[in-house]
GROMACS .gro file of C-alpha atoms in nm:
model
  351
    1MET     CA    1   0.383  -7.280   4.034
    2ILE     CA    2   0.171  -6.962   4.061
    3LEU     CA    3  -0.206  -6.980   4.054
    4SER     CA    4  -0.376  -6.664   3.927
    5ASN     CA    5  -0.745  -6.647   3.835
    6ASN     CA    6  -0.746  -7.025   3.796
    7ILE     CA    7  -0.467  -7.005   3.537
    8MET     CA    8  -0.148  -7.198   3.600
    9VAL     CA    9   0.161  -6.981   3.541
   10THR     CA   10   0.505  -7.132   3.520
   11SER     CA   11   0.811  -6.927   3.621
   12GLY     CA   12   1.115  -6.891   3.399
   13THR     CA   13   1.326  -7.090   3.646
   14GLU     CA   14   1.084  -7.378   3.632
   15ILE     CA   15   1.086  -7.370   3.251
   16GLY     CA   16   1.467  -7.371   3.251
   17SER     CA   17   1.480  -7.675   3.476
   18ARG     CA   18   1.276  -7.872   3.224
   19LEU     CA   19   1.450  -7.764   2.899
   20PRO     CA   20   1.780  -7.878   2.745
   21PRO     CA   21   2.063  -7.619   2.806
   22LEU     CA   22   2.088  -7.501   2.442
   23ILE     CA   23   1.714  -7.436   2.414
   24TRP     CA   24   1.712  -7.261   2.753
   25ARG     CA   25   1.996  -7.026   2.653
   26THR     CA   26   1.813  -6.942   2.330
   27PHE     CA   27   1.494  -6.872   2.525
   28ARG     CA   28   1.679  -6.639   2.764
   29ASN     CA   29   1.845  -6.447   2.477
   30ILE     CA   30   1.514  -6.394   2.298
   31LYS     CA   31   1.352  -6.282   2.622
   32ALA     CA   32   1.635  -6.036   2.695
   33ALA     CA   33   1.626  -5.892   2.343
   34THR     CA   34   1.250  -5.850   2.365
   35MET     CA   35   1.278  -5.663   2.696
   36VAL     CA   36   1.549  -5.431   2.558
   37THR     CA   37   1.337  -5.354   2.252
   38LEU     CA   38   1.034  -5.285   2.469
   39GLY     CA   39   1.237  -5.058   2.697
   40VAL     CA   40   1.380  -4.857   2.407
   41THR     CA   41   1.031  -4.819   2.257
   42MET     CA   42   0.886  -4.695   2.586
   43LEU     CA   43   1.175  -4.451   2.633
   44ALA     CA   44   1.134  -4.314   2.281
   45ARG     CA   45   0.764  -4.265   2.336
   46SER     CA   46   0.824  -4.084   2.663
   47VAL     CA   47   1.078  -3.851   2.502
   48VAL     CA   48   0.847  -3.772   2.210
   49GLY     CA   49   0.554  -3.713   2.443
   50ALA     CA   50   0.744  -3.507   2.698
   51SER     CA   51   0.692  -3.134   2.721
   52LYS     CA   52   0.983  -2.919   2.613
   53PRO     CA   53   1.151  -2.691   2.869
   54VAL     CA   54   0.959  -2.363   2.873
   55THR     CA   55   1.119  -2.017   2.874
   56HIS     CA   56   0.906  -1.740   3.026
   57PHE     CA   57   0.904  -1.368   2.938
   58VAL     CA   58   0.705  -1.083   3.087
   59PHE     CA   59   0.522  -0.871   2.831
   60ALA     CA   60   0.574  -0.500   2.905
   61GLU     CA   61   0.259  -0.387   2.724
   62ASP     CA   62   0.292  -0.033   2.859
   63GLY     CA   63   0.637   0.002   2.703
   64ASN     CA   64   0.801   0.082   3.036
   65LEU     CA   65   1.088  -0.145   3.137
   66THR     CA   66   1.147   0.008   3.478
   67ALA     CA   67   0.783  -0.051   3.572
   68VAL     CA   68   0.833  -0.426   3.534
   69ALA     CA   69   1.189  -0.440   3.670
   70ASP     CA   70   1.093  -0.647   3.975
   71ILE     CA   71   0.918  -0.900   3.752
   72ILE     CA   72   1.218  -0.917   3.519
   73ARG     CA   73   1.440  -0.998   3.818
   74ARG     CA   74   1.236  -1.306   3.906
   75PRO     CA   75   1.452  -1.619   3.861
   76ASP     CA   76   1.180  -1.787   3.654
   77ILE     CA   77   1.159  -1.496   3.406
   78HIS     CA   78   1.408  -1.510   3.119
   79GLY     CA   79   1.349  -1.157   2.995
   80VAL     CA   80   1.096  -0.912   2.856
   81GLN     CA   81   0.888  -0.876   2.540
   82MET     CA   82   0.849  -0.523   2.402
   83ILE     CA   83   0.655  -0.384   2.105
   84TYR     CA   84   0.814  -0.149   1.850
   85ASN     CA   85   0.612  -0.017   1.557
   86TRP     CA   86   0.731   0.031   1.200
   87LYS     CA   87   0.710   0.412   1.207
   88GLN     CA   88   0.918   0.419   1.524
   89LEU     CA   89   1.198   0.224   1.354
   90GLU     CA   90   1.192   0.379   1.004
   91THR     CA   91   1.154   0.752   1.049
   92SER     CA   92   1.166   0.830   0.677
   93LYS     CA   93   1.223   0.625   0.364
   94GLY     CA   94   1.535   0.416   0.412
   95HIS     CA   95   1.636   0.596   0.732
   96TYR     CA   96   1.632   0.360   1.028
   97ASN     CA   97   1.647   0.451   1.393
   98PHE     CA   98   1.680   0.164   1.638
   99SER     CA   99   1.774   0.381   1.935
  100ASP     CA  100   1.463   0.280   2.131
  101ILE     CA  101   1.557  -0.087   2.111
  102LYS     CA  102   1.920  -0.016   2.196
  103THR     CA  103   1.820   0.201   2.492
  104ASP     CA  104   1.594  -0.076   2.620
  105LEU     CA  105   1.883  -0.321   2.590
  106GLU     CA  106   2.093  -0.087   2.803
  107VAL     CA  107   1.817  -0.049   3.063
  108LEU     CA  108   1.768  -0.425   3.070
  109GLU     CA  109   2.139  -0.464   3.133
  110THR     CA  110   2.113  -0.244   3.443
  111ILE     CA  111   1.810  -0.437   3.572
  112ASP     CA  112   1.974  -0.778   3.527
  113PRO     CA  113   2.252  -0.843   3.276
  114THR     CA  114   2.142  -1.205   3.233
  115LYS     CA  115   1.794  -1.117   3.103
  116LYS     CA  116   1.699  -1.103   2.734
  117LEU     CA  117   1.486  -0.885   2.505
  118PHE     CA  118   1.220  -1.025   2.272
  119VAL     CA  119   1.105  -0.776   2.007
  120GLN     CA  120   0.754  -0.769   1.862
  121LEU     CA  121   0.761  -0.579   1.534
  122GLN     CA  122   0.421  -0.415   1.498
  123ASP     CA  123   0.273  -0.327   1.160
  124ARG     CA  124  -0.099  -0.370   1.236
  125PHE     CA  125  -0.296  -0.158   1.480
  126ASP     CA  126  -0.619  -0.223   1.668
  127LEU     CA  127  -0.734   0.136   1.715
  128PRO     CA  128  -0.912   0.349   1.452
  129GLY     CA  129  -0.811   0.702   1.360
  130ASN     CA  130  -0.514   0.858   1.187
  131LYS     CA  131  -0.297   0.859   1.501
  132SER     CA  132  -0.292   0.479   1.490
  133ARG     CA  133  -0.144   0.466   1.139
  134ARG     CA  134   0.204   0.390   1.271
  135ILE     CA  135   0.387   0.312   0.950
  136PRO     CA  136   0.626   0.552   0.771
  137ASN     CA  137   0.447   0.840   0.602
  138TYR     CA  138   0.589   0.769   0.255
  139LEU     CA  139   0.394   0.440   0.252
  140LEU     CA  140   0.072   0.636   0.300
  141VAL     CA  141   0.128   0.893   0.025
  142GLU     CA  142   0.344   0.745  -0.254
  143PRO     CA  143   0.126   0.581  -0.524
  144GLU     CA  144   0.319   0.256  -0.558
  145TYR     CA  145   0.220   0.158  -0.202
  146GLU     CA  146  -0.155   0.192  -0.269
  147GLY     CA  147  -0.220   0.376   0.056
  148GLY     CA  148  -0.006   0.142   0.265
  149LEU     CA  149  -0.283   0.051   0.509
  150TYR     CA  150  -0.617  -0.126   0.489
  151MET     CA  151  -0.887   0.002   0.724
  152GLN     CA  152  -1.014  -0.276   0.947
  153VAL     CA  153  -1.391  -0.283   1.001
  154ASN     CA  154  -1.569  -0.471   1.277
  155ARG     CA  155  -1.814  -0.712   1.115
  156PHE     CA  156  -2.061  -0.681   1.403
  157THR     CA  157  -2.065  -0.304   1.456
  158HIS     CA  158  -1.962  -0.219   1.096
  159LEU     CA  159  -1.736   0.050   1.242
  160PRO     CA  160  -1.364   0.106   1.178
  161ASP     CA  161  -1.150  -0.065   1.442
  162GLY     CA  162  -0.791  -0.044   1.324
  163TRP     CA  163  -0.541  -0.075   1.040
  164GLN     CA  164  -0.369  -0.360   0.860
  165THR     CA  165  -0.057  -0.311   0.649
  166LYS     CA  166  -0.117  -0.408   0.285
  167HIS     CA  167   0.138  -0.687   0.257
  168TRP     CA  168  -0.045  -0.813  -0.052
  169VAL     CA  169   0.109  -0.513  -0.232
  170PRO     CA  170   0.459  -0.627  -0.336
  171ALA     CA  171   0.613  -0.281  -0.294
  172VAL     CA  172   0.487  -0.260   0.066
  173ARG     CA  173   0.624  -0.595   0.175
  174GLY     CA  174   0.949  -0.517  -0.004
  175ARG     CA  175   0.996  -0.216   0.223
  176PHE     CA  176   0.906  -0.428   0.528
  177GLN     CA  177   1.171  -0.681   0.430
  178ASP     CA  178   1.424  -0.400   0.398
  179LEU     CA  179   1.340  -0.306   0.757
  180LEU     CA  180   1.393  -0.666   0.869
  181SER     CA  181   1.732  -0.674   0.696
  182ALA     CA  182   1.838  -0.350   0.864
  183LEU     CA  183   1.727  -0.480   1.204
  184ALA     CA  184   1.920  -0.803   1.156
  185GLN     CA  185   2.232  -0.618   1.048
  186GLN     CA  186   2.245  -0.425   1.374
  187LEU     CA  187   2.069  -0.650   1.626
  188ASP     CA  188   2.103  -1.015   1.523
  189GLY     CA  189   2.221  -1.199   1.832
  190ARG     CA  190   2.172  -0.897   2.057
  191ILE     CA  191   1.800  -0.963   2.090
  192PHE     CA  192   1.679  -1.307   2.195
  193GLY     CA  193   1.392  -1.317   1.949
  194ILE     CA  194   1.171  -1.124   1.711
  195ASN     CA  195   0.806  -1.198   1.647
  196LEU     CA  196   0.580  -1.074   1.372
  197PRO     CA  197   0.225  -0.989   1.487
  198GLU     CA  198  -0.091  -1.193   1.447
  199THR     CA  199  -0.219  -1.289   1.103
  200ALA     CA  200  -0.585  -1.210   1.181
  201PHE     CA  201  -0.747  -0.882   1.086
  202ASP     CA  202  -1.104  -0.754   1.078
  203TYR     CA  203  -1.304  -0.692   0.763
  204ASP     CA  204  -1.672  -0.643   0.696
  205GLY     CA  205  -1.830  -0.869   0.437
  206THR     CA  206  -1.591  -1.050   0.206
  207LEU     CA  207  -1.246  -0.984   0.066
  208PRO     CA  208  -1.142  -1.045  -0.294
  209GLN     CA  209  -0.965  -1.379  -0.324
  210SER     CA  210  -0.667  -1.197  -0.474
  211ILE     CA  211  -0.620  -1.004  -0.149
  212CYS     CA  212  -0.651  -1.319   0.062
  213ASP     CA  213  -0.398  -1.507  -0.150
  214GLY     CA  214  -0.167  -1.207  -0.172
  215TYR     CA  215  -0.183  -1.147   0.202
  216PHE     CA  216  -0.088  -1.507   0.281
  217GLU     CA  217   0.192  -1.507   0.025
  218GLY     CA  218   0.320  -1.174   0.155
  219GLN     CA  219   0.317  -1.280   0.520
  220MET     CA  220   0.499  -1.604   0.446
  221GLU     CA  221   0.750  -1.420   0.227
  222ASN     CA  222   0.816  -1.177   0.513
  223LEU     CA  223   0.854  -1.463   0.759
  224ASN     CA  224   1.096  -1.654   0.541
  225HIS     CA  225   1.294  -1.337   0.479
  226ALA     CA  226   1.317  -1.273   0.853
  227SER     CA  227   1.447  -1.623   0.917
  228SER     CA  228   1.704  -1.583   0.640
  229VAL     CA  229   1.855  -1.260   0.777
  230PHE     CA  230   1.838  -1.339   1.150
  231LYS     CA  231   2.098  -1.610   1.200
  232LYS     CA  232   2.125  -1.601   1.582
  233THR     CA  233   1.796  -1.446   1.689
  234MET     CA  234   1.482  -1.661   1.715
  235VAL     CA  235   1.208  -1.577   1.463
  236ILE     CA  236   0.839  -1.630   1.548
  237GLN     CA  237   0.519  -1.560   1.356
  238TYR     CA  238   0.199  -1.515   1.556
  239MET     CA  239  -0.059  -1.720   1.365
  240ASN     CA  240  -0.416  -1.730   1.489
  241PHE     CA  241  -0.657  -1.682   1.195
  242TRP     CA  242  -0.627  -1.617   0.823
  243PRO     CA  243  -0.880  -1.408   0.629
  244CYS     CA  244  -1.098  -1.603   0.386
  245GLU     CA  245  -1.059  -1.928   0.583
  246ALA     CA  246  -1.328  -2.123   0.764
  247PRO     CA  247  -1.313  -2.431   0.989
  248GLY     CA  248  -1.257  -2.738   0.776
  249ASN     CA  249  -1.125  -2.530   0.486
  250GLN     CA  250  -0.788  -2.390   0.593
  251PRO     CA  251  -0.536  -2.414   0.308
  252TYR     CA  252  -0.330  -2.120   0.436
  253MET     CA  253  -0.300  -2.255   0.791
  254LYS     CA  254  -0.218  -2.602   0.662
  255GLN     CA  255   0.058  -2.475   0.433
  256ALA     CA  256   0.207  -2.245   0.698
  257PHE     CA  257   0.236  -2.525   0.954
  258ALA     CA  258   0.375  -2.761   0.691
  259GLU     CA  259   0.650  -2.507   0.616
  260ALA     CA  260   0.725  -2.457   0.985
  261VAL     CA  261   0.761  -2.833   1.034
  262SER     CA  262   0.970  -2.897   0.724
  263LYS     CA  263   1.201  -2.594   0.740
  264LYS     CA  264   1.241  -2.546   1.116
  265THR     CA  265   1.398  -2.205   1.045
  266PHE     CA  266   1.118  -2.022   1.226
  267GLY     CA  267   0.862  -2.094   1.493
  268LEU     CA  268   0.493  -2.015   1.522
  269GLY     CA  269   0.287  -1.883   1.808
  270GLY     CA  270  -0.014  -1.678   1.900
  271PRO     CA  271  -0.121  -1.361   2.079
  272ASP     CA  272  -0.373  -1.537   2.304
  273VAL     CA  273  -0.384  -1.845   2.523
  274ARG     CA  274  -0.753  -1.925   2.570
  275PRO     CA  275  -0.785  -2.280   2.701
  276TRP     CA  276  -1.047  -2.487   2.519
  277ALA     CA  277  -1.199  -2.186   2.341
  278GLU     CA  278  -1.401  -2.328   2.052
  279LYS     CA  279  -1.323  -2.052   1.803
  280GLN     CA  280  -0.948  -2.094   1.849
  281LEU     CA  281  -0.968  -2.473   1.863
  282ARG     CA  282  -1.134  -2.474   1.521
  283SER     CA  283  -0.868  -2.244   1.377
  284SER     CA  284  -0.499  -2.256   1.474
  285TYR     CA  285  -0.510  -2.448   1.802
  286HIS     CA  286  -0.568  -2.790   1.649
  287PHE     CA  287  -0.276  -2.732   1.410
  288PHE     CA  288  -0.051  -2.649   1.705
  289ASN     CA  289  -0.168  -2.963   1.883
  290GLU     CA  290  -0.112  -3.189   1.583
  291ASN     CA  291   0.236  -3.048   1.515
  292ARG     CA  292   0.350  -2.972   1.869
  293HIS     CA  293   0.640  -3.219   1.865
  294ASN     CA  294   0.766  -3.125   1.520
  295MET     CA  295   0.826  -2.749   1.519
  296SER     CA  296   1.142  -2.567   1.617
  297HIS     CA  297   0.959  -2.332   1.856
  298VAL     CA  298   0.607  -2.254   1.972
  299ALA     CA  299   0.562  -1.916   2.145
  300MET     CA  300   0.228  -1.834   2.306
  301ALA     CA  301   0.117  -1.516   2.483
  302VAL     CA  302  -0.116  -1.466   2.778
  303GLN     CA  303  -0.232  -1.107   2.731
  304THR     CA  304  -0.462  -0.894   2.945
  305PRO     CA  305  -0.792  -0.977   2.765
  306ASP     CA  306  -0.721  -1.348   2.814
  307LEU     CA  307  -0.737  -1.308   3.193
  308ASP     CA  308  -1.114  -1.249   3.184
  309PHE     CA  309  -1.194  -1.504   2.916
  310PRO     CA  310  -1.390  -1.796   3.070
  311ASN     CA  311  -1.273  -2.154   3.046
  312PRO     CA  312  -1.556  -2.350   2.877
  313ARG     CA  313  -1.470  -2.660   3.079
  314THR     CA  314  -1.496  -2.493   3.418
  315ASN     CA  315  -1.712  -2.186   3.346
  316LYS     CA  316  -1.456  -1.990   3.546
  317THR     CA  317  -1.172  -1.760   3.452
  318ASN     CA  318  -0.846  -1.942   3.393
  319THR     CA  319  -0.582  -1.989   3.659
  320ILE     CA  320  -0.209  -1.966   3.596
  321ASP     CA  321  -0.200  -2.346   3.594
  322ASP     CA  322  -0.481  -2.354   3.335
  323PHE     CA  323  -0.283  -2.125   3.105
  324LYS     CA  324   0.040  -2.318   3.157
  325SER     CA  325  -0.096  -2.669   3.114
  326PHE     CA  326  -0.297  -2.585   2.803
  327SER     CA  327  -0.017  -2.387   2.642
  328GLU     CA  328   0.258  -2.635   2.722
  329ASP     CA  329   0.080  -2.969   2.696
  330PHE     CA  330  -0.187  -2.907   2.431
  331LEU     CA  331  -0.026  -2.638   2.215
  332GLY     CA  332   0.334  -2.748   2.271
  333SER     CA  333   0.478  -2.410   2.369
  334ASP     CA  334   0.840  -2.375   2.473
  335ILE     CA  335   0.815  -1.994   2.497
  336MET     CA  336   0.547  -1.813   2.700
  337PHE     CA  337   0.484  -1.438   2.720
  338TRP     CA  338   0.291  -1.320   3.027
  339THR     CA  339   0.112  -0.990   3.065
  340SER     CA  340   0.266  -0.798   3.351
  341HIS     CA  341  -0.083  -0.769   3.499
  342VAL     CA  342  -0.074  -1.126   3.633
  343PHE     CA  343   0.216  -1.046   3.865
  344ASN     CA  344   0.240  -0.886   4.206
  345ALA     CA  345   0.498  -0.903   4.484
  346THR     CA  346   0.420  -1.264   4.574
  347TYR     CA  347   0.213  -1.403   4.286
  348PRO     CA  348   0.231  -1.623   4.096
  349PRO     CA  349   0.470  -1.877   4.248
  350PRO     CA  350   0.762  -1.974   4.024
  351LEU     CA  351   0.645  -2.060   3.673
   0.00000   0.00000   0.00000
């Protein structure tokens, strides 16, 4: 007999000594089955709730592989993320030149033959001025492409602050998909992954609903095309904000995540890890959190501006552990890109 909090508890052995053999055997079998069921349930829950293994890349934002060679050689770094713009890869209409990517693959081989290249294909630009219009010239001048680029305008300063490719124009996104096909034909399997840049862009005032709908449809069409032509290379779409959406009314974000979950042919990610930032939490972050166990891949980037962004919970800048825990546990990332500016000879310790 065991006395606990004035409650008499009888052990299984004592019960068995008082029951007929057939009833006792039945009791033991039910008890054993119950324990097995409970154990399987707990194991399943732990597997579902467990973080996925995370693969880390250094982001060579300066475009110089040799400058980050020592970081690439770190055992905890799987490879390097590099940006290549559309104009760089399509020098004239239908003429593709992927020599920069191929050269970087060769350089990476000399640094460490086990390390991988992740390509960010850039078709939007955050600097104003004509020099930043880094798409092929024919897109800017031929009428069917309607100028090719949309001028971004900062809604606070009302000044130009970059360019966004007009993917709501079918002819424009058709040419972009041709570029994706050409890249896949030559580089599928040779590069670890390819990511399309963030979905957000700046505009002053309001956009026509036709542009908002067309932009979403175009981006998703591009993403699905990329995942159809790249059979061996991982495909990621950076998804942070959509134009014409507001917290609580996010049909584009909802549909995009639903497709990612159902198809599992591409992953989603974002250009910024900003732990507990309200603006991001109200946009894409809560979708990542809700779907973190159900997507094929989640790829999040810690870029230079994120290093100075304060953590609302601590009122301090984020530590490496802050970035990691939020990205891995809350957002569900299994890929992380790190700005090279967080590294030095001894820091951080292994990721």
